[in-house]
Amino acid sequence: MAEAKEVKVEEIKKSAEEKSCPVQRSLYYISEFLSGPMCGRCFPCAMGSYEARVRLQSLIEGRGTEADINALKRITAEMAEASMCKKGKDTASFIAGWLSEEAFDGHLSGTCSSGECSALIEYRVVSGKCTACGRCTEVCTHAAVIGEKAKPYRSGVPFEIRQKRCTRCGECIKVCPEGAIILVGVKESTLAGV
Ligand code: SF4
Ligand code: SF4
Ligand code: SF4
C-alpha cells in the first residue's frame, strides 16, 4: 500500500486559518490534506476526507443542503473515533471545530458572512452614493462596470455592475472614494461584512 505523503497538519491548519470563512478554511485544509497519496489504513479517514471535500465544495458553490452539513458531522465523528493516527484525529477535530461556527450554517441560505465565497456574493453600486467618477471602471479588467463618467458640464450617470461579467475580484470596491460599492449576499441581499 502506498505510503502517505508527509502531511504536516498543524502547518496546513495555520494557512487555513488565514481565511475568515469556516467553509473556505475547511475546504482548504481538506484539499491540502488530500494533496498527496492517501495511506488508506482507516476507512473513515480515507473515504471520509474525500466525501468531506465534495460536501464542502457544494456549500461553497451555493448548492449545499442540510444533508451536507449532517454528512460532515458524521464524517468528523467517525474519523475522531476510528482514525489510527494523530493526523486523522486532528483533522476531525479541526473540521468539527469550524463546523460549529454559525457562519457555516449561513451557507445553507446562501450567505457567506465574510464575503469569501464568490458564488454567494455580488458587488453592487448604490446609485445614490455614486458620483460617476469612473474609478471603478478604470480598474475593472472585465468590462463589468458600466455608466457615464461625470464631466465638468455633465453630471454623468451612476455606474452599475453587470453581474454576468463580474468575476468578484473586488478591485472596484477598493478604489471607490464614496463607499458606493457594496458586497451583498446573492440570495438574501444582506451586506456581507464590509
Ligand atoms: S487516520 Fe492516519 S493512518 Fe488512518 S487513513 Fe488517515 S492518515 Fe492514514
Ligand atoms: S469585482 Fe472585479 S470584475 Fe467585478 S466589477 Fe469589480 S473590478 Fe470588475
Ligand atoms: S468608483 Fe464609486 S463613485 Fe466612482 S463611479 Fe465607481 S461606484 Fe461611482
mmCIF file of C-alpha atoms and ligand atoms in Angstrom:
data_model
loop_
_atom_site.group_PDB
_atom_site.id
_atom_site.type_symbol
_atom_site.label_atom_id
_atom_site.label_comp_id
_atom_site.label_asym_id
_atom_site.label_seq_id
_atom_site.Cartn_x
_atom_site.Cartn_y
_atom_site.Cartn_z
ATOM 1 C CA MET A 1 0.000 0.000 0.000
ATOM 2 C CA ALA A 2 1.288 3.488 -0.837
ATOM 3 C CA GLU A 3 2.911 5.415 1.982
ATOM 4 C CA ALA A 4 1.075 8.644 2.746
ATOM 5 C CA LYS A 5 2.903 11.856 1.869
ATOM 6 C CA GLU A 6 4.196 13.542 4.984
ATOM 7 C CA VAL A 7 1.378 15.956 5.756
ATOM 8 C CA LYS A 8 2.035 18.474 8.497
ATOM 9 C CA VAL A 9 -1.457 19.143 9.710
ATOM 10 C CA GLU A 10 -0.546 21.995 12.050
ATOM 11 C CA GLU A 11 1.065 23.870 9.167
ATOM 12 C CA ILE A 12 -1.950 23.328 6.943
ATOM 13 C CA LYS A 13 -4.228 24.455 9.748
ATOM 14 C CA LYS A 14 -2.217 27.636 10.201
ATOM 15 C CA SER A 15 -2.569 28.529 6.499
ATOM 16 C CA ALA A 16 -6.249 27.553 6.524
ATOM 17 C CA GLU A 17 -6.887 29.920 9.430
ATOM 18 C CA GLU A 18 -5.874 32.871 7.289
ATOM 19 C CA LYS A 19 -9.347 32.517 5.739
ATOM 20 C CA SER A 20 -12.241 34.080 7.615
ATOM 21 C CA CYS A 21 -14.927 31.813 6.212
ATOM 22 C CA PRO A 22 -15.052 28.487 8.090
ATOM 23 C CA VAL A 23 -16.221 26.626 4.964
ATOM 24 C CA GLN A 24 -13.334 28.005 2.898
ATOM 25 C CA ARG A 25 -10.987 27.157 5.770
ATOM 26 C CA SER A 26 -12.264 23.583 5.933
ATOM 27 C CA LEU A 27 -12.058 23.081 2.174
ATOM 28 C CA TYR A 28 -8.549 24.492 2.010
ATOM 29 C CA TYR A 29 -7.495 22.238 4.883
ATOM 30 C CA ILE A 30 -9.004 19.042 3.497
ATOM 31 C CA SER A 31 -7.714 19.726 -0.025
ATOM 32 C CA GLU A 32 -4.187 20.149 1.319
ATOM 33 C CA PHE A 33 -4.617 17.058 3.489
ATOM 34 C CA LEU A 34 -5.529 15.106 0.355
ATOM 35 C CA SER A 35 -2.871 16.658 -1.869
ATOM 36 C CA GLY A 36 -0.618 13.614 -1.588
ATOM 37 C CA PRO A 37 -1.365 9.877 -1.773
ATOM 38 C CA MET A 38 -3.757 8.718 0.956
ATOM 39 C CA CYS A 39 -2.310 5.953 3.127
ATOM 40 C CA GLY A 40 -5.794 4.469 3.363
ATOM 41 C CA ARG A 41 -5.277 2.447 6.514
ATOM 42 C CA CYS A 42 -8.528 3.543 8.115
ATOM 43 C CA PHE A 43 -11.763 3.646 6.176
ATOM 44 C CA PRO A 44 -13.395 6.659 7.939
ATOM 45 C CA CYS A 45 -10.376 8.855 7.200
ATOM 46 C CA ALA A 46 -9.579 7.500 3.761
ATOM 47 C CA MET A 47 -13.126 7.741 2.419
ATOM 48 C CA GLY A 48 -14.424 10.444 4.742
ATOM 49 C CA SER A 49 -11.891 13.057 3.676
ATOM 50 C CA TYR A 50 -12.827 12.682 0.017
ATOM 51 C CA GLU A 51 -16.519 12.879 0.800
ATOM 52 C CA ALA A 52 -15.918 15.907 3.042
ATOM 53 C CA ARG A 53 -14.181 17.692 0.179
ATOM 54 C CA VAL A 54 -17.184 17.133 -2.114
ATOM 55 C CA ARG A 55 -19.655 18.287 0.549
ATOM 56 C CA LEU A 56 -17.635 21.430 1.299
ATOM 57 C CA GLN A 57 -17.383 22.271 -2.384
ATOM 58 C CA SER A 58 -21.194 22.133 -2.645
ATOM 59 C CA LEU A 59 -21.572 24.558 0.247
ATOM 60 C CA ILE A 60 -19.071 26.980 -1.238
ATOM 61 C CA GLU A 61 -20.825 26.915 -4.595
ATOM 62 C CA GLY A 62 -24.236 27.603 -3.052
ATOM 63 C CA ARG A 63 -25.583 24.095 -3.731
ATOM 64 C CA GLY A 64 -25.203 22.884 -0.159
ATOM 65 C CA THR A 65 -28.036 21.391 1.875
ATOM 66 C CA GLU A 66 -28.656 20.277 5.429
ATOM 67 C CA ALA A 67 -27.617 16.789 4.282
ATOM 68 C CA ASP A 68 -24.112 18.093 3.523
ATOM 69 C CA ILE A 69 -23.735 19.555 7.000
ATOM 70 C CA ASN A 70 -25.050 16.349 8.594
ATOM 71 C CA ALA A 71 -22.659 14.282 6.494
ATOM 72 C CA LEU A 72 -19.740 16.442 7.605
ATOM 73 C CA LYS A 73 -20.759 15.960 11.235
ATOM 74 C CA ARG A 74 -20.953 12.195 10.725
ATOM 75 C CA ILE A 75 -17.601 12.069 8.918
ATOM 76 C CA THR A 76 -15.768 14.048 11.591
ATOM 77 C CA ALA A 77 -17.321 11.961 14.388
ATOM 78 C CA GLU A 78 -16.313 8.711 12.683
ATOM 79 C CA MET A 79 -12.822 9.990 11.939
ATOM 80 C CA ALA A 80 -12.353 11.135 15.515
ATOM 81 C CA GLU A 81 -13.315 7.692 16.768
ATOM 82 C CA ALA A 82 -11.722 5.378 14.237
ATOM 83 C CA SER A 83 -8.613 7.125 12.904
ATOM 84 C CA MET A 84 -5.487 5.244 13.840
ATOM 85 C CA CYS A 85 -3.115 8.182 13.719
ATOM 86 C CA LYS A 86 -2.993 11.639 15.229
ATOM 87 C CA LYS A 87 -3.274 13.274 11.788
ATOM 88 C CA GLY A 88 -6.679 11.741 11.209
ATOM 89 C CA LYS A 89 -7.878 12.613 14.701
ATOM 90 C CA ASP A 90 -6.553 16.181 14.452
ATOM 91 C CA THR A 91 -8.205 16.614 11.047
ATOM 92 C CA ALA A 92 -11.535 15.509 12.510
ATOM 93 C CA SER A 93 -11.124 17.899 15.394
ATOM 94 C CA PHE A 94 -10.206 20.914 13.219
ATOM 95 C CA ILE A 95 -13.118 20.416 10.824
ATOM 96 C CA ALA A 96 -15.579 19.740 13.657
ATOM 97 C CA GLY A 97 -14.479 22.984 15.336
ATOM 98 C CA TRP A 98 -15.016 25.037 12.159
ATOM 99 C CA LEU A 99 -18.335 23.259 11.545
ATOM 100 C CA SER A 100 -19.616 24.554 14.856
ATOM 101 C CA GLU A 101 -19.243 28.178 13.754
ATOM 102 C CA GLU A 102 -22.543 29.893 12.979
ATOM 103 C CA ALA A 103 -21.215 31.197 9.643
ATOM 104 C CA PHE A 104 -21.009 27.605 8.412
ATOM 105 C CA ASP A 105 -24.792 27.171 8.566
ATOM 106 C CA GLY A 106 -25.295 30.536 6.862
ATOM 107 C CA HIS A 107 -24.130 28.949 3.617
ATOM 108 C CA LEU A 108 -27.345 26.920 3.521
ATOM 109 C CA SER A 109 -29.301 30.113 2.981
ATOM 110 C CA GLY A 110 -26.751 31.441 0.523
ATOM 111 C CA THR A 111 -24.918 33.755 2.904
ATOM 112 C CA CYS A 112 -21.182 33.909 3.342
ATOM 113 C CA SER A 113 -20.775 36.483 6.107
ATOM 114 C CA SER A 114 -17.092 37.001 5.346
ATOM 115 C CA GLY A 115 -17.743 37.509 1.641
ATOM 116 C CA GLU A 116 -15.109 34.926 0.678
ATOM 117 C CA CYS A 117 -17.379 32.524 -1.204
ATOM 118 C CA SER A 118 -17.650 34.250 -4.558
ATOM 119 C CA ALA A 119 -20.649 32.193 -5.711
ATOM 120 C CA LEU A 120 -22.658 33.630 -2.818
ATOM 121 C CA ILE A 121 -21.846 37.305 -3.191
ATOM 122 C CA GLU A 122 -22.287 40.143 -5.619
ATOM 123 C CA TYR A 123 -20.703 43.561 -5.821
ATOM 124 C CA ARG A 124 -23.287 46.275 -6.401
ATOM 125 C CA VAL A 125 -23.235 50.021 -6.789
ATOM 126 C CA VAL A 126 -25.501 52.059 -4.529
ATOM 127 C CA SER A 127 -26.636 54.514 -7.154
ATOM 128 C CA GLY A 128 -27.495 57.258 -4.646
ATOM 129 C CA LYS A 129 -23.885 57.339 -3.436
ATOM 130 C CA CYS A 130 -22.191 57.078 -6.830
ATOM 131 C CA THR A 131 -20.743 60.357 -8.103
ATOM 132 C CA ALA A 132 -19.895 58.836 -11.503
ATOM 133 C CA CYS A 133 -16.181 59.466 -11.019
ATOM 134 C CA GLY A 134 -15.399 56.376 -13.121
ATOM 135 C CA ARG A 135 -12.563 54.995 -10.992
ATOM 136 C CA CYS A 136 -14.243 51.593 -10.704
ATOM 137 C CA THR A 137 -14.418 51.137 -14.421
ATOM 138 C CA GLU A 138 -10.737 52.038 -14.811
ATOM 139 C CA VAL A 139 -9.650 49.164 -12.552
ATOM 140 C CA CYS A 140 -12.128 46.580 -13.810
ATOM 141 C CA THR A 141 -10.318 44.387 -16.311
ATOM 142 C CA HIS A 142 -13.521 42.532 -17.207
ATOM 143 C CA ALA A 143 -15.545 45.458 -18.537
ATOM 144 C CA ALA A 144 -18.138 44.677 -15.910
ATOM 145 C CA VAL A 145 -18.857 48.248 -14.812
ATOM 146 C CA ILE A 146 -20.946 50.495 -16.980
ATOM 147 C CA GLY A 147 -22.016 54.101 -16.590
ATOM 148 C CA GLU A 148 -21.321 57.550 -17.844
ATOM 149 C CA LYS A 149 -18.490 59.423 -16.244
ATOM 150 C CA ALA A 150 -19.262 62.889 -14.880
ATOM 151 C CA LYS A 151 -17.690 65.812 -16.731
ATOM 152 C CA PRO A 152 -17.444 69.459 -15.718
ATOM 153 C CA TYR A 153 -20.512 70.234 -17.802
ATOM 154 C CA ARG A 154 -22.457 66.945 -17.279
ATOM 155 C CA SER A 155 -23.356 65.096 -14.122
ATOM 156 C CA GLY A 156 -22.883 61.641 -15.662
ATOM 157 C CA VAL A 157 -24.894 58.503 -14.956
ATOM 158 C CA PRO A 158 -24.426 56.361 -11.818
ATOM 159 C CA PHE A 159 -22.425 53.266 -12.556
ATOM 160 C CA GLU A 160 -23.720 49.686 -12.470
ATOM 161 C CA ILE A 161 -22.073 46.288 -12.284
ATOM 162 C CA ARG A 162 -23.002 43.691 -14.862
ATOM 163 C CA GLN A 163 -23.115 40.559 -12.752
ATOM 164 C CA LYS A 164 -22.590 38.151 -15.636
ATOM 165 C CA ARG A 165 -19.242 39.721 -16.426
ATOM 166 C CA CYS A 166 -18.106 40.294 -12.834
ATOM 167 C CA THR A 167 -15.529 37.846 -11.514
ATOM 168 C CA ARG A 168 -15.836 39.096 -7.897
ATOM 169 C CA CYS A 169 -12.202 40.159 -7.876
ATOM 170 C CA GLY A 170 -13.011 43.064 -5.556
ATOM 171 C CA GLU A 171 -10.764 45.639 -7.229
ATOM 172 C CA CYS A 172 -13.547 48.174 -7.757
ATOM 173 C CA ILE A 173 -14.571 48.284 -4.114
ATOM 174 C CA LYS A 174 -11.004 49.210 -3.143
ATOM 175 C CA VAL A 175 -10.887 52.321 -5.284
ATOM 176 C CA CYS A 176 -14.372 53.769 -4.870
ATOM 177 C CA PRO A 177 -13.891 57.033 -2.950
ATOM 178 C CA GLU A 178 -17.551 57.235 -1.951
ATOM 179 C CA GLY A 179 -18.045 53.782 -0.473
ATOM 180 C CA ALA A 180 -20.697 53.361 -3.151
ATOM 181 C CA ILE A 181 -19.801 49.758 -3.977
ATOM 182 C CA ILE A 182 -21.039 47.152 -1.536
ATOM 183 C CA LEU A 183 -20.832 43.408 -1.153
ATOM 184 C CA VAL A 184 -24.234 41.747 -0.980
ATOM 185 C CA GLY A 185 -25.323 38.179 -0.373
ATOM 186 C CA VAL A 186 -26.812 36.797 -3.611
ATOM 187 C CA LYS A 187 -29.815 35.103 -2.056
ATOM 188 C CA GLU A 188 -30.613 37.219 0.958
ATOM 189 C CA SER A 189 -29.411 40.624 -0.189
ATOM 190 C CA THR A 190 -27.643 41.130 3.129
ATOM 191 C CA LEU A 191 -24.452 43.100 3.446
ATOM 192 C CA ALA A 192 -21.568 40.699 3.726
ATOM 193 C CA GLY A 193 -19.440 42.310 6.389
ATOM 194 C CA VAL A 194 -17.568 45.067 4.570
HETATM 195 S S1 SF4 B 1 -6.145 8.269 10.166
HETATM 196 FE FE1 SF4 B 1 -3.964 8.269 9.704
HETATM 197 S S2 SF4 B 1 -3.484 6.144 9.350
HETATM 198 FE FE2 SF4 B 1 -5.680 6.315 9.141
HETATM 199 S S3 SF4 B 1 -6.055 6.656 6.963
HETATM 200 FE FE3 SF4 B 1 -5.932 8.666 7.960
HETATM 201 S S4 SF4 B 1 -3.814 9.301 7.725
HETATM 202 FE FE4 SF4 B 1 -3.884 7.057 7.346
HETATM 203 S S1 SF4 B 2 -15.458 42.911 -8.640
HETATM 204 FE FE1 SF4 B 2 -13.814 42.913 -10.201
HETATM 205 S S2 SF4 B 2 -14.782 42.121 -12.046
HETATM 206 FE FE2 SF4 B 2 -16.427 42.692 -10.658
HETATM 207 S S3 SF4 B 2 -16.971 44.783 -11.239
HETATM 208 FE FE3 SF4 B 2 -15.467 44.920 -9.580
HETATM 209 S S4 SF4 B 2 -13.480 45.108 -10.614
HETATM 210 FE FE4 SF4 B 2 -14.946 44.353 -12.144
HETATM 211 S S1 SF4 B 3 -15.779 54.481 -8.104
HETATM 212 FE FE1 SF4 B 3 -17.613 54.602 -6.843
HETATM 213 S S2 SF4 B 3 -18.331 56.715 -7.069
HETATM 214 FE FE2 SF4 B 3 -16.854 56.334 -8.721
HETATM 215 S S3 SF4 B 3 -18.145 55.677 -10.455
HETATM 216 FE FE3 SF4 B 3 -17.494 53.819 -9.385
HETATM 217 S S4 SF4 B 3 -19.158 53.408 -7.935
HETATM 218 FE FE4 SF4 B 3 -19.402 55.519 -8.617
#
